[in-house]
CSV table of C-alpha atoms in Angstrom, one decimal:
chain,number,residue,atom,x,y,z
G,227,MET,CA,-0.6,0.4,29.7
G,228,TYR,CA,-2.9,2.9,27.9
G,229,SER,CA,-6.5,3.8,28.2
G,230,GLU,CA,-8.8,3.4,25.3
G,231,LEU,CA,-7.2,5.3,22.4
G,232,VAL,CA,-10.3,5.7,20.1
G,233,ASP,CA,-14.0,5.4,20.6
G,234,ILE,CA,-16.0,3.9,17.8
G,235,GLN,CA,-19.5,4.9,17.1
G,236,PRO,CA,-21.4,2.7,16.3
G,237,ARG,CA,-19.8,-0.6,17.3
G,238,GLU,CA,-21.7,-2.5,14.5
G,239,LEU,CA,-21.8,-2.0,10.7
G,240,LYS,CA,-25.5,-2.0,9.6
G,241,PHE,CA,-26.2,-2.4,5.9
G,242,ILE,CA,-29.6,-2.2,4.3
G,243,PHE,CA,-29.3,-5.3,2.1
G,244,GLU,CA,-30.9,-5.4,-1.4
G,245,VAL,CA,-29.9,-7.8,-4.1
G,246,LYS,CA,-27.7,-6.3,-6.8
G,247,LYS,CA,-27.5,-2.9,-5.0
G,248,GLN,CA,-24.6,-1.3,-3.1
G,249,SER,CA,-25.1,-0.3,0.5
G,250,SER,CA,-23.0,2.0,2.7
G,251,CYS,CA,-22.6,3.0,6.3
G,252,SER,CA,-20.5,5.5,8.2
G,253,ILE,CA,-18.3,4.9,11.3
G,254,ARG,CA,-17.0,7.7,13.5
G,255,LEU,CA,-13.7,7.5,15.4
G,256,VAL,CA,-13.1,9.7,18.4
G,257,ASN,CA,-9.6,10.3,19.8
G,258,ASN,CA,-9.8,10.3,23.6
G,259,THR,CA,-6.1,11.1,24.2
G,260,TYR,CA,-3.8,14.0,24.0
G,261,HIS,CA,-1.6,12.2,21.4
G,262,HIS,CA,-1.7,11.8,17.7
G,263,VAL,CA,-3.3,8.4,16.9
G,264,ALA,CA,-3.0,6.5,13.6
G,265,TYR,CA,-5.7,4.0,12.6
G,266,LYS,CA,-6.1,1.3,10.0
G,267,VAL,CA,-9.2,-0.7,9.1
G,268,LYS,CA,-9.1,-4.3,8.0
G,269,THR,CA,-11.7,-6.8,7.0
G,270,THR,CA,-12.0,-10.6,6.5
G,271,SER,CA,-13.6,-10.0,3.0
G,272,PRO,CA,-11.5,-7.2,1.3
G,273,LYS,CA,-13.0,-7.9,-2.1
G,274,LYS,CA,-16.6,-7.5,-0.8
G,275,TYR,CA,-16.1,-4.1,0.9
G,276,CYS,CA,-14.6,-0.8,0.1
G,277,VAL,CA,-13.3,1.3,3.0
G,278,ARG,CA,-12.5,5.0,2.4
G,279,PRO,CA,-10.3,6.1,4.0
G,280,ASN,CA,-8.9,2.9,5.4
G,281,THR,CA,-6.0,4.7,7.1
G,282,GLY,CA,-5.5,8.0,8.8
G,283,VAL,CA,-4.2,10.1,11.7
G,284,LEU,CA,-6.4,11.5,14.4
G,285,LYS,CA,-5.2,14.7,16.1
G,286,PRO,CA,-5.6,15.0,19.9
G,287,ASN,CA,-9.3,15.1,21.0
G,288,SER,CA,-10.5,15.1,17.4
G,289,THR,CA,-12.9,13.0,15.3
G,290,CYS,CA,-13.0,11.5,11.8
G,291,ASP,CA,-15.4,9.4,9.8
G,292,PHE,CA,-14.8,6.6,7.4
G,293,THR,CA,-17.3,5.0,5.0
G,294,VAL,CA,-17.7,1.3,4.4
G,295,THR,CA,-19.4,0.3,1.1
G,296,MET,CA,-20.7,-3.2,0.5
G,297,GLN,CA,-20.5,-4.2,-3.1
G,298,ALA,CA,-23.7,-5.3,-4.9
G,299,GLN,CA,-24.4,-9.0,-4.2
G,300,ARG,CA,-26.1,-11.4,-6.5
G,301,SER,CA,-28.0,-13.2,-3.7
G,302,ALA,CA,-28.8,-12.9,-0.1
G,303,PRO,CA,-26.9,-15.0,2.5
G,304,PRO,CA,-28.8,-17.7,4.4
G,305,ASP,CA,-31.1,-16.3,7.0
G,306,MET,CA,-29.6,-12.8,6.3
G,307,ILE,CA,-26.7,-13.7,8.7
G,308,CYS,CA,-23.4,-12.2,7.7
G,309,LYS,CA,-20.1,-13.6,9.2
G,310,ASP,CA,-17.9,-10.9,7.8
G,311,LYS,CA,-15.8,-9.0,10.4
G,312,PHE,CA,-13.9,-5.7,10.6
G,313,LEU,CA,-10.9,-4.9,12.7
G,314,VAL,CA,-9.9,-1.3,13.6
G,315,GLN,CA,-6.3,-1.0,14.7
G,316,SER,CA,-4.9,2.1,16.4
G,317,THR,CA,-1.6,3.2,17.8
G,318,ILE,CA,0.1,6.4,19.1
G,319,VAL,CA,2.4,8.1,16.5
G,320,PRO,CA,4.7,11.2,16.8
G,321,ALA,CA,3.2,14.6,16.4
G,322,GLY,CA,3.3,15.9,12.8
G,323,THR,CA,2.7,12.5,11.3
G,324,ASN,CA,0.6,12.7,8.1
G,325,ASP,CA,-1.7,10.2,6.4
G,326,GLU,CA,1.1,9.6,3.8
G,327,ASP,CA,3.5,8.7,6.5
G,328,ILE,CA,1.5,5.6,7.6
G,329,THR,CA,3.2,2.3,6.8
G,330,PRO,CA,2.1,-1.3,7.6
G,331,GLY,CA,5.0,-1.7,10.0
G,332,MET,CA,3.3,0.9,12.4
G,333,PHE,CA,0.6,-1.7,13.2
G,334,SER,CA,3.0,-4.7,13.6
G,335,LYS,CA,3.0,-6.2,17.1
G,336,ASP,CA,6.6,-7.3,16.6
G,337,SER,CA,7.8,-3.8,17.0
G,338,GLY,CA,6.8,-3.8,20.7
G,339,LYS,CA,4.4,-0.8,20.3
G,340,TYR,CA,0.9,-0.8,21.9
G,341,ILE,CA,-1.6,-1.7,19.2
G,342,GLU,CA,-5.3,-1.3,20.2
G,343,GLU,CA,-7.7,-3.5,18.3
G,344,ASN,CA,-11.5,-3.1,18.1
G,345,LYS,CA,-13.7,-5.7,16.4
G,346,LEU,CA,-16.8,-4.8,14.5
G,347,ARG,CA,-19.4,-7.2,13.2
G,348,VAL,CA,-21.7,-6.8,10.2
G,349,ILE,CA,-25.5,-6.7,10.5
G,350,LEU,CA,-27.7,-7.0,7.4
G,351,ILE,CA,-31.1,-5.2,7.6
G,352,SER,CA,-33.9,-6.0,5.2
G,353,PRO,CA,-35.4,-2.9,3.4
G,354,PRO,CA,-38.4,-1.3,5.1
G,355,ASN,CA,-40.8,-2.3,2.3
G,356,SER,CA,-40.0,-6.0,2.7
G,357,PRO,CA,-43.1,-8.0,3.7
G,358,VAL,CA,-41.1,-10.5,5.9
G,359,LEU,CA,-38.0,-9.9,7.9
G,360,SER,CA,-35.5,-12.6,8.6
G,361,PRO,CA,-33.3,-13.1,11.6
G,362,ILE,CA,-30.4,-10.7,11.6
G,363,ASN,CA,-27.3,-12.0,13.5
G,364,GLY,CA,-29.3,-13.2,16.5
G,365,ALA,CA,-32.1,-10.6,16.6
G,366,LEU,CA,-35.4,-12.2,15.7
G,367,ASN,CA,-37.7,-10.1,13.5
G,368,GLN,CA,-41.3,-10.4,12.3
G,369,VAL,CA,-42.5,-14.0,11.9
G,370,PRO,CA,-44.9,-14.9,9.0
G,371,VAL,CA,-48.6,-14.4,9.9
G,372,TYR,CA,-49.6,-18.0,9.5
G,373,GLU,CA,-47.0,-19.1,12.1
G,374,ALA,CA,-47.8,-16.4,14.6
G,375,SER,CA,-51.5,-17.0,14.4
G,376,MET,CA,-51.4,-20.6,15.4
G,377,PRO,CA,-52.5,-21.7,18.8
G,378,LYS,CA,-49.6,-22.3,21.1
G,379,ASP,CA,-50.6,-25.8,22.1
G,380,GLU,CA,-51.2,-26.9,18.6
G,381,VAL,CA,-47.9,-25.6,17.4
G,382,LEU,CA,-46.1,-27.4,20.1
G,383,SER,CA,-48.0,-30.6,19.3
G,384,ARG,CA,-47.1,-30.3,15.6
G,385,VAL,CA,-43.5,-29.7,16.4
G,386,GLU,CA,-43.3,-32.8,18.5
G,387,ILE,CA,-44.7,-34.9,15.7
G,388,VAL,CA,-42.2,-33.5,13.1
G,389,THR,CA,-39.1,-33.2,15.3
G,390,PRO,CA,-36.9,-36.3,15.4
G,391,HIS,CA,-36.8,-38.1,18.7
G,392,HIS,CA,-33.0,-37.9,19.2
G,393,VAL,CA,-31.7,-35.2,21.5
G,394,VAL,CA,-30.3,-32.0,19.8
G,395,ALA,CA,-27.5,-30.0,21.4
G,396,LYS,CA,-28.1,-26.4,22.5
G,397,ASP,CA,-26.0,-24.8,19.9
G,398,GLU,CA,-27.8,-26.8,17.1
G,399,GLU,CA,-31.2,-26.3,18.6
G,400,SER,CA,-30.9,-22.5,18.3
G,401,GLU,CA,-30.2,-22.9,14.6
G,402,MET,CA,-33.0,-25.4,14.0
G,403,VAL,CA,-35.8,-23.4,15.7
G,404,ASP,CA,-36.9,-21.8,12.4
G,405,GLU,CA,-36.5,-24.9,10.4
G,406,GLU,CA,-38.8,-26.9,12.7
G,407,LEU,CA,-41.5,-24.3,12.9
G,408,LYS,CA,-41.7,-24.0,9.1
G,409,PRO,CA,-42.8,-27.6,8.4
G,410,ALA,CA,-45.1,-27.5,11.5
G,411,ALA,CA,-46.8,-24.4,10.0
G,412,GLU,CA,-47.3,-26.1,6.7
G,413,LEU,CA,-49.2,-28.9,8.4
G,414,VAL,CA,-51.9,-26.6,9.8
G,415,ASP,CA,-55.3,-27.3,8.2
G,416,GLU,CA,-57.3,-24.5,6.7
G,417,GLU,CA,-60.0,-25.1,9.3
G,418,LEU,CA,-57.6,-24.0,12.2
G,419,LYS,CA,-56.7,-20.6,10.6
G,420,PRO,CA,-59.8,-18.7,11.9
G,421,ALA,CA,-59.2,-20.0,15.4
G,422,ALA,CA,-55.5,-19.3,15.2
G,423,LYS,CA,-56.1,-15.5,14.7
G,424,LEU,CA,-57.4,-15.3,18.3
G,425,VAL,CA,-53.9,-16.0,19.6
G,426,ASP,CA,-51.8,-13.0,20.4
G,427,ASP,CA,-48.4,-12.9,18.9
G,428,LYS,CA,-47.0,-11.5,22.2
G,429,GLU,CA,-47.0,-15.0,23.7
G,430,LEU,CA,-44.3,-16.2,21.3
G,431,LYS,CA,-42.1,-13.1,21.4
G,432,PRO,CA,-40.8,-13.5,25.0
G,433,VAL,CA,-39.9,-17.2,24.3
G,434,ALA,CA,-38.0,-16.2,21.2
G,435,GLN,CA,-36.3,-13.4,23.0
G,436,LYS,CA,-35.3,-15.8,25.8
G,437,VAL,CA,-33.9,-18.3,23.3
G,438,ASP,CA,-31.9,-15.6,21.6
G,439,THR,CA,-30.4,-14.1,24.7
G,440,GLU,CA,-29.6,-17.3,26.6
G,441,GLU,CA,-28.5,-19.7,23.8
G,442,LEU,CA,-27.4,-17.7,20.8
G,443,LYS,CA,-25.2,-15.2,22.5
G,444,PRO,CA,-22.6,-17.6,24.0
G,445,MET,CA,-22.4,-19.4,20.7
G,446,ALA,CA,-22.2,-16.1,18.8
G,447,GLN,CA,-19.5,-14.9,21.2
G,448,LYS,CA,-17.5,-18.1,20.7
G,449,VAL,CA,-17.8,-17.9,16.9
G,450,ASP,CA,-16.9,-14.2,16.9
G,451,ASP,CA,-13.8,-14.9,19.0
G,452,GLU,CA,-12.6,-17.7,16.7
G,453,GLU,CA,-13.4,-15.7,13.6
G,454,PHE,CA,-11.6,-12.6,15.0
G,455,LYS,CA,-8.6,-14.7,15.9
G,456,THR,CA,-8.5,-16.0,12.3
G,457,ALA,CA,-9.1,-12.5,11.0
G,458,ALA,CA,-6.2,-11.2,13.1
G,459,GLN,CA,-3.9,-14.0,11.8
G,460,VAL,CA,-5.0,-13.2,8.3
G,461,ALA,CA,-4.4,-9.5,8.9
G,462,GLN,CA,-1.0,-10.2,10.4
G,463,MET,CA,-0.1,-12.3,7.3
G,464,VAL,CA,-1.3,-9.5,5.0
G,465,ASP,CA,0.8,-7.0,7.0
G,466,ASP,CA,3.8,-9.3,6.7
G,467,MET,CA,3.2,-9.6,3.0
G,468,GLU,CA,2.8,-5.9,2.6
G,469,SER,CA,6.0,-5.2,4.5
G,470,LYS,CA,7.8,-7.9,2.5
G,471,GLN,CA,6.5,-6.3,-0.7
G,472,ALA,CA,7.7,-2.9,0.5
G,473,LYS,CA,11.1,-4.3,1.3
G,474,ASP,CA,11.2,-6.0,-2.2
G,475,VAL,CA,10.3,-2.7,-3.8
G,476,GLU,CA,13.0,-0.9,-1.8
G,477,GLU,CA,15.5,-3.5,-2.9
G,478,LEU,CA,14.5,-3.2,-6.5
G,479,LYS,CA,14.8,0.6,-6.3
G,480,LEU,CA,18.3,0.1,-4.7
G,481,VAL,CA,19.3,-2.3,-7.5
G,482,LYS,CA,18.1,0.2,-10.1
G,483,ASP,CA,20.0,3.0,-8.4
G,484,ILE,CA,23.2,0.8,-8.3
G,485,GLU,CA,22.8,0.0,-12.0
G,486,GLU,CA,22.3,3.6,-12.8
G,487,MET,CA,25.4,4.5,-10.8
G,488,LYS,CA,27.4,1.8,-12.6
G,489,SER,CA,26.3,3.1,-16.0
G,490,LYS,CA,27.2,6.6,-15.0
G,491,LEU,CA,30.6,5.4,-13.7
G,492,ASN,CA,31.2,3.5,-17.0
G,493,GLN,CA,30.4,6.7,-18.9
G,494,LEU,CA,32.8,8.7,-16.7
G,495,GLU,CA,35.5,6.1,-17.2
G,496,SER,CA,35.0,6.2,-21.0
G,497,LYS,CA,35.2,10.0,-20.9
G,498,LEU,CA,38.3,9.8,-18.8
G,499,SER,CA,40.0,7.4,-21.2
G,500,GLU,CA,39.1,9.7,-24.1
G,501,ALA,CA,40.6,12.6,-22.1
G,502,GLU,CA,43.8,10.6,-21.4
G,503,VAL,CA,44.1,9.9,-25.2
G,504,THR,CA,43.6,13.6,-26.0
G,505,ILE,CA,46.2,14.6,-23.3
G,506,SER,CA,48.7,12.1,-24.8
G,507,LYS,CA,48.1,13.5,-28.3
G,508,LEU,CA,48.6,17.0,-27.0
G,509,THR,CA,51.8,16.0,-25.2
G,510,GLU,CA,53.2,14.4,-28.4
G,511,GLU,CA,52.3,17.5,-30.4
G,512,ARG,CA,54.0,19.7,-27.8
G,513,ARG,CA,57.2,17.5,-27.9
G,514,LEU,CA,57.3,17.7,-31.7
G,515,THR,CA,56.7,21.5,-31.6
G,516,ILE,CA,59.6,21.9,-29.1
G,517,GLN,CA,61.8,19.7,-31.3
G,518,GLU,CA,61.0,21.7,-34.4
G,519,ARG,CA,61.7,24.9,-32.5
G,520,GLU,CA,65.1,23.6,-31.4
G,521,ASN,CA,65.9,22.7,-35.0
G,522,LEU,CA,64.9,26.1,-36.2
G,523,GLN,CA,67.0,27.7,-33.5
G,524,GLN,CA,70.0,25.6,-34.6
G,525,GLU,CA,69.5,26.6,-38.3
G,526,LEU,CA,69.2,30.2,-37.3
G,527,ALA,CA,72.5,30.0,-35.4
G,528,VAL,CA,74.2,28.5,-38.5
G,529,VAL,CA,72.8,31.3,-40.6
G,530,ARG,CA,73.9,33.9,-38.2
G,531,SER,CA,77.4,32.5,-38.1
G,532,LYS,CA,77.7,32.5,-41.9
G,533,ARG,CA,76.5,36.1,-42.0
G,534,SER,CA,79.1,37.1,-39.4
G,535,GLY,CA,81.9,35.4,-41.5
G,536,ARG,CA,80.9,37.2,-44.6
G,537,ARG,CA,81.0,40.5,-42.8
G,538,ALA,CA,84.6,39.8,-41.6
G,539,GLN,CA,85.8,39.2,-45.2
G,540,ALA,CA,84.4,42.5,-46.6
G,541,GLY,CA,86.9,44.7,-48.9
G,542,PHE,CA,89.7,43.7,-51.5
G,543,PRO,CA,92.5,41.3,-50.7
G,544,LEU,CA,96.1,42.6,-50.4
G,545,LEU,CA,97.4,40.5,-53.3
G,546,PHE,CA,94.8,41.8,-55.6
G,547,VAL,CA,95.7,45.4,-54.6
G,548,CYS,CA,99.4,44.7,-55.3
G,549,MET,CA,98.7,43.2,-58.7
G,550,VAL,CA,96.5,46.1,-59.6
G,551,ALA,CA,99.2,48.5,-58.5
G,552,LEU,CA,101.9,46.6,-60.5
G,553,VAL,CA,99.8,46.6,-63.6
G,554,SER,CA,99.1,50.3,-63.2
G,555,ILE,CA,102.8,51.0,-62.9
G,556,MET,CA,103.6,49.0,-66.0
G,557,LEU,CA,100.9,50.7,-68.0
G,558,GLY,CA,102.1,54.2,-66.9
G,559,TYR,CA,105.7,53.3,-67.8
G,560,LEU,CA,104.7,52.1,-71.3
G,561,CYS,CA,102.6,55.2,-71.8
G,562,HIS,CA,105.5,57.6,-71.0
G,563,SER,CA,108.0,55.7,-73.1
């Protein structure tokens, strides 16, 4: 459906291995398309390695680097062979997508999107000052001097004496080559060492190279495919767990938001009830005020009616005037008589 989205340089992670020391290597990603491409780096041993950055977005026809750091190890692995694997997933994203917008769901195959996967293996390299180099993931390095200096015929004869007589399968034989040569080399007498120096080490190298290329590669390819399948399953499980955790976090946030809304709603209801109580009090006070006002108006009307009655009765009554007039006449009469 799509051509290769990203080009990875190099395709192997090579670490210079030293006990109790960290080692780092850098990988470059090249975007070969005219789209924005998001990438994510996974590993089968997340506690052993640190990837920075492990996610990012590549703009069209751009490059970026990420660094893989191997934590300090207490001891070297057997035969310096490391079975750790890395998986680089990439997919096309909309333009304008930032590193913060990347989510685990972008790399889920269930969404139907095209997800490109590139597998990287880990190679351990002995430091340059090491006197003896060990096999590194199928590449044979320098062999100890006492083994390389033995005559070829005598080495083969010694191997035949020490090796069991039962037949060994091809995949087991490739792993047992070094173990068989070591006891054979220990059986060499001190008298054979001067003669062994005359043998050129170049005679054994093509044999070892042939064994590595013909027998170890199919077995390594098979092991790599099985391990990568397991790693892909583990990565898928990790993605599912991350998406599940993200959903749980979103649900928790939603629950918290709902609880906050409920608390705010309760507060508003309490304030509303207080406002209703206040309104009822104000209504009662207004009713009492109106009633008092009506009473005052009635009293004022009574007072006004009384004042108007008093005004109507102003002056002396007629009987009083008559009596005064009669008394005055009697007094005048008495005075004249």
